[in-house]
Structure formats: C-alpha cells, structure tokens
Coordinates of C-alpha atoms and ligand atoms in Angstrom, one line a residue:
X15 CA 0.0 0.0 0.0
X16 CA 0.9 3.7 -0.8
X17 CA 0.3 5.1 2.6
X18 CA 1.9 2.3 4.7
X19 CA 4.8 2.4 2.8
X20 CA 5.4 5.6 3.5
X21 CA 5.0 5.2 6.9
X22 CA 7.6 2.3 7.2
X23 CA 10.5 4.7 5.0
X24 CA 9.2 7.6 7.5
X25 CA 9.8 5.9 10.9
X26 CA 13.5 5.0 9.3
X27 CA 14.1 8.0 8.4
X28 CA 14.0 9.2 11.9
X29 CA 17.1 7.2 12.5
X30 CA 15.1 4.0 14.5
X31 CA 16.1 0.5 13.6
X32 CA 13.5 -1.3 11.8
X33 CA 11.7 -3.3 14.2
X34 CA 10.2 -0.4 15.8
X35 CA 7.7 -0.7 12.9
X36 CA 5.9 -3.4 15.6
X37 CA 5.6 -0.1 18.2
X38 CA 1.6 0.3 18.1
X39 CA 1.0 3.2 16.4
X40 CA 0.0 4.9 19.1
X41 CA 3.2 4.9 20.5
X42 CA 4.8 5.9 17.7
X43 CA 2.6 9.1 17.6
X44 CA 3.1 9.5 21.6
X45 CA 7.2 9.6 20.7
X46 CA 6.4 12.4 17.2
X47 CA 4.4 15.1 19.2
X48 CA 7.1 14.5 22.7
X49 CA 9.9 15.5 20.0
X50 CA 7.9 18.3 18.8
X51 CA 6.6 20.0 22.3
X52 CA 10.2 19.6 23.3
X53 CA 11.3 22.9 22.8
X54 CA 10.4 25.8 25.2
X55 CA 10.3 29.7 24.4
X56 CA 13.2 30.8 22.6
X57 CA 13.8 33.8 24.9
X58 CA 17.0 33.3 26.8
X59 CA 17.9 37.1 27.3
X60 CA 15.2 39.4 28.7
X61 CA 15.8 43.3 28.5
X62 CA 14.2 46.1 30.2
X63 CA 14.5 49.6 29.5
X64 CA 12.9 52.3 31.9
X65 CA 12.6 55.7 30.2
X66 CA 12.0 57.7 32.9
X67 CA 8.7 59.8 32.9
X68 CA 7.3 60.2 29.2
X69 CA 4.0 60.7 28.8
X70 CA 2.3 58.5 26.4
X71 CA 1.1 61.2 24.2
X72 CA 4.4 61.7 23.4
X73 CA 5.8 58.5 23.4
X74 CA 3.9 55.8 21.4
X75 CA 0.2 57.2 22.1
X76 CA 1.3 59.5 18.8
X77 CA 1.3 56.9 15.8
X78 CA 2.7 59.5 13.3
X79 CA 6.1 58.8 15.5
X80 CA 7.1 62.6 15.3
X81 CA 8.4 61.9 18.8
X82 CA 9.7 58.2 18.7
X83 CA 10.5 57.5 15.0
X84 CA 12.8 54.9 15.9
X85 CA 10.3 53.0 18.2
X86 CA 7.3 53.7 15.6
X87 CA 9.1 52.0 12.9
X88 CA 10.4 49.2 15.1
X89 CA 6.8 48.2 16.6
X90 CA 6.9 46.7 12.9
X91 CA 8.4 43.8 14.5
X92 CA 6.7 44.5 18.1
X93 CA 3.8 44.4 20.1
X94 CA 2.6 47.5 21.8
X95 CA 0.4 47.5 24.3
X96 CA -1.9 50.3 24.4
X97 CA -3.5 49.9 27.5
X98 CA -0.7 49.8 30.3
X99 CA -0.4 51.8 33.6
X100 CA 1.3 52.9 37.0
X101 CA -1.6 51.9 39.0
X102 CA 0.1 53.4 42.0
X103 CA 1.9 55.8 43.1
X104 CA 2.8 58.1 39.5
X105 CA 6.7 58.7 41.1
X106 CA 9.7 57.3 40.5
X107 CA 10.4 55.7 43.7
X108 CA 7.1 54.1 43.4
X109 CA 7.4 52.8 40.2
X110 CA 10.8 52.0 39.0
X111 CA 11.1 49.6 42.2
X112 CA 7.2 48.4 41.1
X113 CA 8.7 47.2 38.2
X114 CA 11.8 45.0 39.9
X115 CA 9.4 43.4 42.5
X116 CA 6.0 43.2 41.0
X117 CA 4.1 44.6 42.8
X118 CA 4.4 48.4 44.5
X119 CA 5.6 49.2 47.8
X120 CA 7.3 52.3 49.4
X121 CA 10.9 51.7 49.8
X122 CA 12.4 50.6 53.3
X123 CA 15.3 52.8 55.0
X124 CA 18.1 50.7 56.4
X125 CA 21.3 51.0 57.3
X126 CA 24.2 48.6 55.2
X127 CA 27.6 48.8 54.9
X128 CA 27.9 51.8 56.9
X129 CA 25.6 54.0 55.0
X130 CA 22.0 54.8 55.3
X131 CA 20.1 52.9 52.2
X132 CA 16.7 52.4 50.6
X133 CA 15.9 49.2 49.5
X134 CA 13.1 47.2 47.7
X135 CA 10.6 45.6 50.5
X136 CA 10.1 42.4 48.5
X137 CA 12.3 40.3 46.0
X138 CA 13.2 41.6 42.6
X139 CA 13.3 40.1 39.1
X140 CA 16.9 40.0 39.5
X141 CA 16.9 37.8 42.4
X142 CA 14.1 35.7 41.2
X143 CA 16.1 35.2 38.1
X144 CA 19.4 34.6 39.8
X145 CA 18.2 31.8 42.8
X146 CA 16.1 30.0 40.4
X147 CA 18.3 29.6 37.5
X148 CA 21.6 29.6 39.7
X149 CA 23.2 32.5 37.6
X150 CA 26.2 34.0 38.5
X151 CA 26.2 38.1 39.2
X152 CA 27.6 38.9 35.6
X153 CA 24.3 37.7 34.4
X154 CA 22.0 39.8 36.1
X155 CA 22.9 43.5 35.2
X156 CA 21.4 46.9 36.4
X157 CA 22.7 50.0 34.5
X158 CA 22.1 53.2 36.2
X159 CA 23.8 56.5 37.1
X160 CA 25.9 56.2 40.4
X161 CA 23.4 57.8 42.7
X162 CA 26.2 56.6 45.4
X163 CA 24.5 55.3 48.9
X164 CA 21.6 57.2 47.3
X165 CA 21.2 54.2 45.0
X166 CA 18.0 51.9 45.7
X167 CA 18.9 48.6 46.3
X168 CA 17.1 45.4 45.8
X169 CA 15.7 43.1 48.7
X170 CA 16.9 41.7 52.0
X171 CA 14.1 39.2 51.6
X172 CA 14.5 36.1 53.3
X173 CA 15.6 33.4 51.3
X174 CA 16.6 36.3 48.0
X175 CA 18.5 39.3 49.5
X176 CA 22.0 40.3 48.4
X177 CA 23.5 36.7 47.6
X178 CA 21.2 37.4 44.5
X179 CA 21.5 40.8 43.8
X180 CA 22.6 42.1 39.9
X181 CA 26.1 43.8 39.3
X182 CA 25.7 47.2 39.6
X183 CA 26.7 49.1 36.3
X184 CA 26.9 52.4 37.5
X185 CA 28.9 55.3 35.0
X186 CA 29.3 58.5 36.5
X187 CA 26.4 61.0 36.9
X188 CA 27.0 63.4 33.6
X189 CA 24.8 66.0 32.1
X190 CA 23.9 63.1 29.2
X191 CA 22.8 60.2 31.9
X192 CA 21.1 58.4 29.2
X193 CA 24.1 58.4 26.7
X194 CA 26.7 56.9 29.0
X195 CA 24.3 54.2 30.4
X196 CA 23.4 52.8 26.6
X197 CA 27.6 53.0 26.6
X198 CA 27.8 51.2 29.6
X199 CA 25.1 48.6 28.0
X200 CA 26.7 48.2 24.8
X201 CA 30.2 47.2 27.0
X202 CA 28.3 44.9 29.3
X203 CA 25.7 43.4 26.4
X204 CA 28.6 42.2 24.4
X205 CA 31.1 40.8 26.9
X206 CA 28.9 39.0 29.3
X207 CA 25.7 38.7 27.5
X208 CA 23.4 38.8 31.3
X209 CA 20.2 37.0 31.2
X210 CA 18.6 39.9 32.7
X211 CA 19.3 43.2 32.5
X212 CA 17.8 46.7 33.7
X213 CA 19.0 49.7 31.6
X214 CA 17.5 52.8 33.6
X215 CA 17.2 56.0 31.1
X216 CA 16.4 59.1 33.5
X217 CA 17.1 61.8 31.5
X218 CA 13.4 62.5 30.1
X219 CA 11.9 63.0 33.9
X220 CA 14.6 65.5 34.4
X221 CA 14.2 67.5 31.1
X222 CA 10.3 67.5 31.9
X223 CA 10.3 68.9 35.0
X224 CA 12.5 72.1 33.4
X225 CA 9.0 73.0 31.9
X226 CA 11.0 73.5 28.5
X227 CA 9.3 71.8 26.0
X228 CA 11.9 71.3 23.7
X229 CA 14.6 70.0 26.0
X230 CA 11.7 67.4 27.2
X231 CA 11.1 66.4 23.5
X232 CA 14.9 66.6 22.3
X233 CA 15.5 63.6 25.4
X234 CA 12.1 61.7 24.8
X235 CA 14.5 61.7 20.7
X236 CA 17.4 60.7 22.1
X237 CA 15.7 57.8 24.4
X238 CA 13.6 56.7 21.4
X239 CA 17.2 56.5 19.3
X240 CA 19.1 54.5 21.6
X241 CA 16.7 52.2 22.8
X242 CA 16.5 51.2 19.1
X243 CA 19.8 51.0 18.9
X244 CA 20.2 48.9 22.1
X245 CA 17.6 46.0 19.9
X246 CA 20.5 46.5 17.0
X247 CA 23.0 45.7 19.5
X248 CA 21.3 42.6 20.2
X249 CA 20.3 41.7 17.2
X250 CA 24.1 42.3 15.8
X251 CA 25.4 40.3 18.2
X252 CA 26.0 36.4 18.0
X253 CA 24.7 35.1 21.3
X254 CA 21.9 37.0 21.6
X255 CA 20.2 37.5 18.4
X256 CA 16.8 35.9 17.7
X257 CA 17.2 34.8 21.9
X258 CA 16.6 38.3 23.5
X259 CA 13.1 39.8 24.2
X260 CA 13.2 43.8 25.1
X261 CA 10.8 45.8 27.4
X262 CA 10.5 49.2 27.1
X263 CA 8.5 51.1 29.6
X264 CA 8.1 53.9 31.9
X265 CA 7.2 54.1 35.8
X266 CA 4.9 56.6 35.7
X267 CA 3.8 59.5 33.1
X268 CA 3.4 63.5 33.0
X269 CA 0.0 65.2 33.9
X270 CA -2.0 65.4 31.1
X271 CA -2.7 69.1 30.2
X272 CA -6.1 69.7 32.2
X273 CA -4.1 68.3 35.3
X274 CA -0.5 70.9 35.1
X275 CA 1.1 69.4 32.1
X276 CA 3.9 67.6 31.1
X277 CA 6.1 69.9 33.9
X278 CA 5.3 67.5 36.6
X279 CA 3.4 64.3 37.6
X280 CA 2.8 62.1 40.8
X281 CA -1.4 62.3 40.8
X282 CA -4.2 59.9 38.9
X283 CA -5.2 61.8 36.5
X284 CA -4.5 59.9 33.1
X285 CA -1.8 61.3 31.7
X286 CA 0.1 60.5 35.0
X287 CA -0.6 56.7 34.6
X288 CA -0.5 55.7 30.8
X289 CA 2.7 54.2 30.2
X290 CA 4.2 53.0 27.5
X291 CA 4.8 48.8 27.1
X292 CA 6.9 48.1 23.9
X293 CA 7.7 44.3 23.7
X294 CA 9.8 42.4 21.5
X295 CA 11.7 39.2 21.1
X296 CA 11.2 36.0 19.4
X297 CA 8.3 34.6 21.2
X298 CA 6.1 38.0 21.0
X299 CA 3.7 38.8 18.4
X300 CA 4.5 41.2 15.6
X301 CA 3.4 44.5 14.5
X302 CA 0.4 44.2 17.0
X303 CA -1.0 47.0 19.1
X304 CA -3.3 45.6 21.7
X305 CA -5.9 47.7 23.7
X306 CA -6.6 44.9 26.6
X307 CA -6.4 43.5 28.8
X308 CA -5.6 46.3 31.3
X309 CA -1.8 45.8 31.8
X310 CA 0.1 47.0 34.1
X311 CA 4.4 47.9 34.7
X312 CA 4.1 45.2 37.9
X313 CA 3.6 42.5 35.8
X314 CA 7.1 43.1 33.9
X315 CA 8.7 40.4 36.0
X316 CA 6.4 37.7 36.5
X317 CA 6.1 38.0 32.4
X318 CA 10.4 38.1 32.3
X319 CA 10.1 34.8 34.2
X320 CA 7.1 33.6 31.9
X321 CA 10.3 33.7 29.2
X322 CA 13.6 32.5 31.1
X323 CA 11.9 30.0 33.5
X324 CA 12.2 32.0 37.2
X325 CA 9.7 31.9 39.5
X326 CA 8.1 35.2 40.9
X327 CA 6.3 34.0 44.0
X328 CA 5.6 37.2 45.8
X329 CA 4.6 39.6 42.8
X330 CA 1.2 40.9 42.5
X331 CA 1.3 40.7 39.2
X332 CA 0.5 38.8 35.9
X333 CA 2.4 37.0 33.1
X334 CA 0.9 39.8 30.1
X335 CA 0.0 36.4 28.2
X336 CA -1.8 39.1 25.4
X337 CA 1.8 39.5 24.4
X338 CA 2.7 36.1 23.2
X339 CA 2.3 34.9 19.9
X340 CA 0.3 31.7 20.3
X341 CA 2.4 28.7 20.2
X342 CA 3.1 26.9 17.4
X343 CA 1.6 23.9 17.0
X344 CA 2.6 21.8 14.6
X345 CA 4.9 18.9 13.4
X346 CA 7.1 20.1 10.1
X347 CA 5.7 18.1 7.3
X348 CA 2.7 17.0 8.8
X349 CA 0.7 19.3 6.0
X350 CA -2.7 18.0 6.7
X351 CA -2.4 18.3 10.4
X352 CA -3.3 15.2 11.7
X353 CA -0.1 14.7 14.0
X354 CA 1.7 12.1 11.6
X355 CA 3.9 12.9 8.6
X356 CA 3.5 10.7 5.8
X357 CA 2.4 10.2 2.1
X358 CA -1.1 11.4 2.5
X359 CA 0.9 15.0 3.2
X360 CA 2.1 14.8 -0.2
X361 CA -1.5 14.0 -1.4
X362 CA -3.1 16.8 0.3
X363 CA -0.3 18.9 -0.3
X364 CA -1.0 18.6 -3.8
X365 CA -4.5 18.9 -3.7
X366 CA -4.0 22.2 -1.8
X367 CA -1.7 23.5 -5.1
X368 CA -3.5 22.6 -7.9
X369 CA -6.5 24.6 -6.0
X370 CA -8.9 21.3 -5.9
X371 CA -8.5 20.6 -1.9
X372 CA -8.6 22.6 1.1
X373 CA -5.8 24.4 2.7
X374 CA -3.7 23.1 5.1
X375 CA -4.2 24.1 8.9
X376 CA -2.1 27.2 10.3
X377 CA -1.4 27.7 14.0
X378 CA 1.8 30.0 13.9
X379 CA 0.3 33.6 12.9
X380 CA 2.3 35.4 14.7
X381 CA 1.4 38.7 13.1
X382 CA 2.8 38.1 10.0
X383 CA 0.0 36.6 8.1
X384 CA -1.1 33.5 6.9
X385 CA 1.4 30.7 6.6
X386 CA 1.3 27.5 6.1
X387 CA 4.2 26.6 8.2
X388 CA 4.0 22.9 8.5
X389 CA 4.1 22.5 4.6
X390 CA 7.3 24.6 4.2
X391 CA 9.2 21.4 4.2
X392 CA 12.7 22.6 3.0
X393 CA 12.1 25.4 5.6
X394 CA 12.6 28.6 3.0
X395 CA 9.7 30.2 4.8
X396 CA 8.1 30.1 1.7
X397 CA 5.3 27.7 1.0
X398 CA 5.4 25.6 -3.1
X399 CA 6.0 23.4 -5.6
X400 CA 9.5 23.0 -4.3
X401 CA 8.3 21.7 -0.4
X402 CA 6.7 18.9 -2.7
X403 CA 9.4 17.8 -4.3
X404 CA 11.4 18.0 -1.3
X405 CA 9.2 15.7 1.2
X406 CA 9.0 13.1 -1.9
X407 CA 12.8 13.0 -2.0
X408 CA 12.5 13.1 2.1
X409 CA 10.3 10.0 1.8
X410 CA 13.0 8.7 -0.6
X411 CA 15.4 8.6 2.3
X412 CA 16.5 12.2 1.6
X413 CA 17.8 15.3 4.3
X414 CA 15.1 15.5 7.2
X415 CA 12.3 17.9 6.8
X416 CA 13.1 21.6 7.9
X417 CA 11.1 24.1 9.4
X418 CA 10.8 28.0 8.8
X419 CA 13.2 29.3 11.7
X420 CA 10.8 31.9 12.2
X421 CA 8.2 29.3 13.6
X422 CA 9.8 26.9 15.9
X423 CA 7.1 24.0 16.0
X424 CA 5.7 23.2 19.8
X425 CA 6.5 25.6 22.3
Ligands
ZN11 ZN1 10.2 58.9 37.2
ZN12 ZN1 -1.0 63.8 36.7

C-alpha cells in the first residue's frame, strides 16, 4: 500500500532501527508530538529599558512617530500594548522599584555597609532570576547612574536578598545620563551577554520637569534612538540574536494638560498613569497594538520569568499572556495536520496547489500573516511546488524535513 509504505520509510528515516515498525501506532505518535513539544520559548535574554517619565502622548500614544520615530518604525516587528499603567503611586520611587518586585511598595530605610540605604521591600526580578536559574552576578545587570548610597537597592528578603542581587553598572552621573548608560550597556551586552538586565534612562523625567518643551522632547528623541539601537545591538550580536526579548516602559507618566502638564506628575489623572509597554523578542507577536487586557508595569517580571523559566512567588502581578504569539503547534511536514507525517501529506499537499482541496491548517500567525508553516518542508519560509518535491525526495530517504526558523514547531 501507498500510505503504509510511507510510513515504514518515515519511521526509518527518523534514525530508529527497523523493528520499531511493531511499536503500536500509538506509541509511535506518543514519541512524534514528545519531539515536537520539546522545545520551550526561545527567549533566553530578557531586557528592560525604563525611560524615565514620558508621557504617552508623546511616546507611542502619537502613531505618526514625530516623537519616537525609531520605536514607531520598530513596533513593525513589536507588540505595543496600548493599555498599560502605574496603578500606583505616579513617582519614580514608586514605580521604577514596582517594576523589579512586582508589585508596588514604598521603599524601606536601612542601614548597610555603613551608610543609610533604601531598598526594595520584596524580592526583585533580579533575584528571582538569579536563585532560580543559579546565575552568577555577571548575568544579572542593572545599569544606572551612580546615585552613590543614594542608589535603591534590591531586597533583603529572606531566602533572595543580596546573595542574588545584579552587578551594579553604575557610569558617572554626567549632564547626558542616558548616553553613557546605553555605553555602559553596549560594553556589558557584548562581553557577558546577562540574562537579565535593567537599563534605567532618566534623562526625560529631568528635562520635563524644566518646563521647556523642547529640551523634554529633544530627550524623549534621544531615548527613542538608543533604545533602538540597544535592539540593534542585540540583534548584531551572535549570542543574543533571535534569543533576546526587550521591554521598554516607563514608571509613571506626566500630567495630562487639564491636570499641570507635562512639567510635573505624581497624581491619577490619566496622563500620569498611561505608560508606554513596547515588547519584542522571538516569542512575542509582531506589529500588534493591543488595547486589553488592562496591563500594568508590575507585571514586567512575573512575564520576564514567563520567558527565562524563574519563578516570581511574591509579585502581584501577571504574566501579560496578550503579548505572546500563540504557540506553534505543529509537526514540520505534517501538511494535513493530523499529528503524523506521511504520504497522505504529499497527497493533500497537492491537492491544496493545484487549488482542488482545502488548505492546510495554520497555527503560527504570529502577526505576519497567513502561513502554512508545517508545509514549508525545505524550511525557506516560503510555502510551493519545491516543499513537494522536497518531502517526496525526504520519503525517498533524503535530508530530514526543515522548518521555517521563524516558527519553531511546539513551544
Ligand atoms: Zn520617574
Ligand atoms: Zn497627573
């Protein structure tokens, strides 16, 4: 028979001896979808940026980009959320350490080392990432000014606290804060390529609060241009390409203009709380703006763990799930999607081309469209005549069947 001959060159192909043609099919199947739900997100490098204080009417609220032409053109290839907040307290020493634990909570006042401190009341993503993976400190990085004792610190938390804290990257407080921290990042980005990192931008709260409009809007330019060159960094660089997912966010906003303006913040009013959340990475949709569910700059780390595998126990907030693409289901070569690859593929596959059968299934949209990714056997992220010709030659006892590296099947 056609079909069962097929099957027997298939299951050699896959490199078992013969007799495992006796398996019961079932079995068989069982050990096919294991070897495609195998692999896990792609993200092993998770980025934050924190531009300080822009309001979102001038950060990507304004879709002509006259403000962030960099990030405009990039959310191309990102998702951006529309509908994230502060939903706390709008200042930075509410938000900023929201974002590394979580959840919000005023800052505690110790004393360590000698010198009076401020320091984060509950774990930080840092120290999730760090005891749960078992990283070493060069892999955890936070990149701000040196503030001195000044500095807030992460957690003494029981169990986390400073055994697990990040290296502190700290350049020199300058009158361009922002420039010499993306210097600082390109240095430590290339050389120890962290798993988690924290680049903190502050430049934009201060040039707001001079009340001069076009010193606020000259660094909201200069934040949107090197956080977009930040993503070419990554994406130039050999380790983390296609592995690194970015966050780019603020901890609070500016008062909208019926509340004082953009020369100050720290109430409710809206333009206080609307934050920008600009995600991208390999396992995020694409060139998708979402307007729900209400999201929030807290739930930055439990979604940073969603990614790298690190627990976030004592967050209040949520993996942002809206911002995955949905996982790719799907076996390469198994056209008709019926969880086996075999000759009745081919014969669907066909019948698909020549326009007299139906298309095959598609479960890896992720923003780019329809593709019929399990059919793109020779894995050219194209889908024709040449996938056919290259799963008959496969069934021949030819290479194995590829996949579009866009769309890693199972998640
Ligand atoms: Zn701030
Ligand atoms: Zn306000």
């Amino acid at each position: 028979m056609f079909n069962q001959e097929y099957g027997l060159i298939f299951i050699a192909g896959m490199g078992q001896v013969r007799k495992l043609i006796f398996i019961p099919l079932f079995v068989a199947i069982l050990v096919c979808q294991m070897a495609a739900y195998a692999s896990a997100y792609r993200t092993e490098h998770v980025v934050v940026v924190l531009i300080d204080g822009v309001r979102y009417t001038e950060s990507l609220g304004d879709t002509t980009g006259i403000y962030c032409p960099r990030l405009t053109a990039l959310a191309e290839y990102a998702v951006v959320h529309d509908s994230a907040f502060n939903d706390s307290i709008t200042t930075t020493r509410y938000g900023i350490p929201g974002t590394w634990m979580g959840r919000f909570h005023v800052l505690q006042d110790t004393v360590y080392q000698g010198n009076n401190v401020e320091f984060s009341r509950w774990p930080t993503f840092w120290e999730y990432a760090r005891h749960d993976l078992a990283l070493p400190q060069n892999k955890a990085i936070y990149i701000t000014p040196d503030y001195g004792s000044g500095t807030w610190l992460p957690s003494f938390y029981p169990g986390y606290g400073p055994a697990y804290w990040p290296r502190f990257v700290q350049p020199a407080i300058s009158d361009d804060n922002n420039q010499v921290d993306f210097d600082s990042a390109r240095v430590v980005l290339e050389r120890d390529h962290p798993v988690v990192s924290y680049i903190y931008l502050p430049d934009t709260d201060h040039a707001g609060h001079s009340g001069i409009w076009a010193d606020y809007i000259a660094e909201i330019r200069q934040a949107d241009s090197l956080t977009n060159e930040l993503w070419n960094i990554i994406q130039n660089d050999t380790v983390m390409a296609d592995k690194t997912t970015m966050l780019v966010t603020n901890d609070h906003g500016r008062h909208d203009d019926a509340h004082g303006g953009f020369q100050g913040h720290g109430d409710s009013c809206l333009g206080c709380r609307h934050v920008m959340m600009f995600a991208i990475g390999p396992d995020f949709k694409r060139g998708v703006r979402l307007g729900a569910p209400r999201a929030s700059i807290r739930d930055i780390a439990r979604t940073a763990g969603e990614l790298l595998g690190f627990s976030a126990p004592l967050s209040a907030g949520r993996v942002m799930s809206e911002l995955f693409a949905p996982p790719c289901d799907y076996i390469p070569g198994d056209v008709n999607g019926n969880g086996w690859v075999n000759g009745i593929d081919v014969t669907f596959f066909v019948a698909y081309l020549k326009g007299i059968g139906s298309p095959p299934p598609d479960s890896c949209d992720i923003g780019q469209g329809r593709f019929y990714v399990a059919a793109d056997a020779n894995g050219d992220c194209s889908v024709n005549g040449i996938d056919v010709l290259y799963m008959v030659n496969y069934f021949k006892g030819g290479p194995e069947i590829l996949h579009c590296p866009d769309y890693s099947p199972g998640r």
